[in-house]
Amino acid sequence: MAWPNIFQRGTLFSRFSHHHVVVFLLTFFSYSLLHASRKTFSNVKVSISKQWTPSAFNKSIRLPVEGLFISGIVGDRLNLRWVLSFGMCSSALVVYVFGTVTEWLRFYNKGFYCCLWIVNGLLQSTGWPCVVAVMGNWFGKAGRGVVFGLWSACASVGNILGACLASSVLQYGYEYAFLVTAAVQFAGGIVIFFGLLVSPEEIGLPGIEAGEHFEEDSHRPLINGAENEDEYEPNYSIQEGSAVTQVKAISFYQACCLPGVIPYSLAYACLKLVNYSFFFWLPFYLSNNFGWKEAEADKLSIWYDVGGIIGGTLQGFISDILQKRAPVLALSLLLAVGSLVGYSRSPNDKSINALLMAVTGFFIGGPSNMISSAISADLGRQELIQGSSEALATVTGIVDGTGSIGAAVGQYLVSLIQDNLGWMWVFYFFILMTSCTILFISPLIVRETCYLMQRRQAHVLSE
């Protein structure tokens, strides 16, 4: 087997400067803070339900469809640091008004809450396309699976941070949970504005495309549009003579037409529906189904994110070794179906529930992290758009935006199914959506699996 460059030229991390470390940490914690503020609403859902409505079931607030399609295009045309910082600070102010100011004023209005949450969704949607684009500017495809697999734990770390912050101040009132997370997020936005370097070129370093020309296998991407990968031309680029033409930001339609963008976007819509349903409903499910205290349910829900962190990192590492992503996703998603069946039958025992929850997070959160980070970066830096550093945020916005549509629809369907059929049917719905995820990327799974088998046969014959 031909091992990837990360094993042929020493350790992957030996090629990184302190600038790479700073970019990694700043983008990691910026999105962690955005997720922490989102998680706050999930963590205090029981308290809000009792405060806002006479029933224990609050149906007034839904997750809105985020403006990730627009944000990705904007991120490709404006300074990513400005867009990200603006999104973080303005979102923090909206969260503060949504959860803290309204409670202090005893102002409860469903329409007002919906408007605020839609605005918050639009502002938060600036986060993911921007941080993925910045990471794509700094980290090349050699070892991208493990780097982005580890980095994509930012969402899960944000969930854990949000759960810890919310549970620590919940005894004083749910409004303080919103206050604390909003304040921390606002401070993070200020740090991003003054400290984030968007690309190596800002400080006179060569871009990743320049460095990758010296890698012997750098011209064979993990994702390309060739049906027969042996026919791939390594010298292909968007050029005219000897002068390289700098490709400008591509259009939304052009980005959609790139190989793999539509299948992965549709697959992510199904998978993000399941992942975000756990994200938004897990603490409420634990309190409602098992009768556990809200603070205990918040802390226990952390184990789903722990599983997602480990899953995303390990699966990204394996995909780097294989140099293909889809087969790794397929195996994990097949095992996710079994883990969903197991978790749906979890007994009223916190230790067993936490273990099954972590396993479920490993097989669902891991693939979700891979699609939204490493695979999005692969799609946005294909050879078809080589030389365009302005395409990555647009592609990421399409993938994550489509996923957010699925997540938004899922929140309504979960509530509807649970009210009429019960929690068990919610899990049946999750199994169906996970199966649809596999279905949408099945052509890629077949093609990449066949390629791996051919490569293995060629390796055996050469020995």
XYZ file of C-alpha atoms in Angstrom, residues 26 29-30 33-34 81-93 182-197:
34
model
C -8.100 30.650 17.536
C -12.113 28.213 20.260
C -13.995 30.799 18.207
C -17.796 29.668 21.788
C -20.436 29.934 19.071
C -11.457 37.853 10.055
C -13.889 40.763 9.893
C -16.845 38.545 9.022
C -16.078 36.050 11.789
C -15.490 38.711 14.437
C -18.652 40.584 13.487
C -20.695 37.383 13.596
C -19.398 36.413 17.033
C -19.876 39.810 18.684
C -23.277 40.576 17.180
C -24.539 37.054 17.892
C -23.448 37.436 21.518
C -25.525 40.605 21.829
C -22.794 35.678 25.621
C -20.093 37.557 27.533
C -17.453 34.923 26.818
C -18.411 34.797 23.123
C -18.242 38.583 22.776
C -14.753 38.607 24.310
C -13.731 35.867 21.891
C -14.902 37.954 18.938
C -12.646 40.804 20.048
C -9.664 38.435 20.270
C -10.383 37.118 16.760
C -10.514 40.633 15.311
C -7.055 41.550 16.613
C -5.305 38.171 16.539
C -6.424 35.939 13.640
C -4.288 35.596 10.504
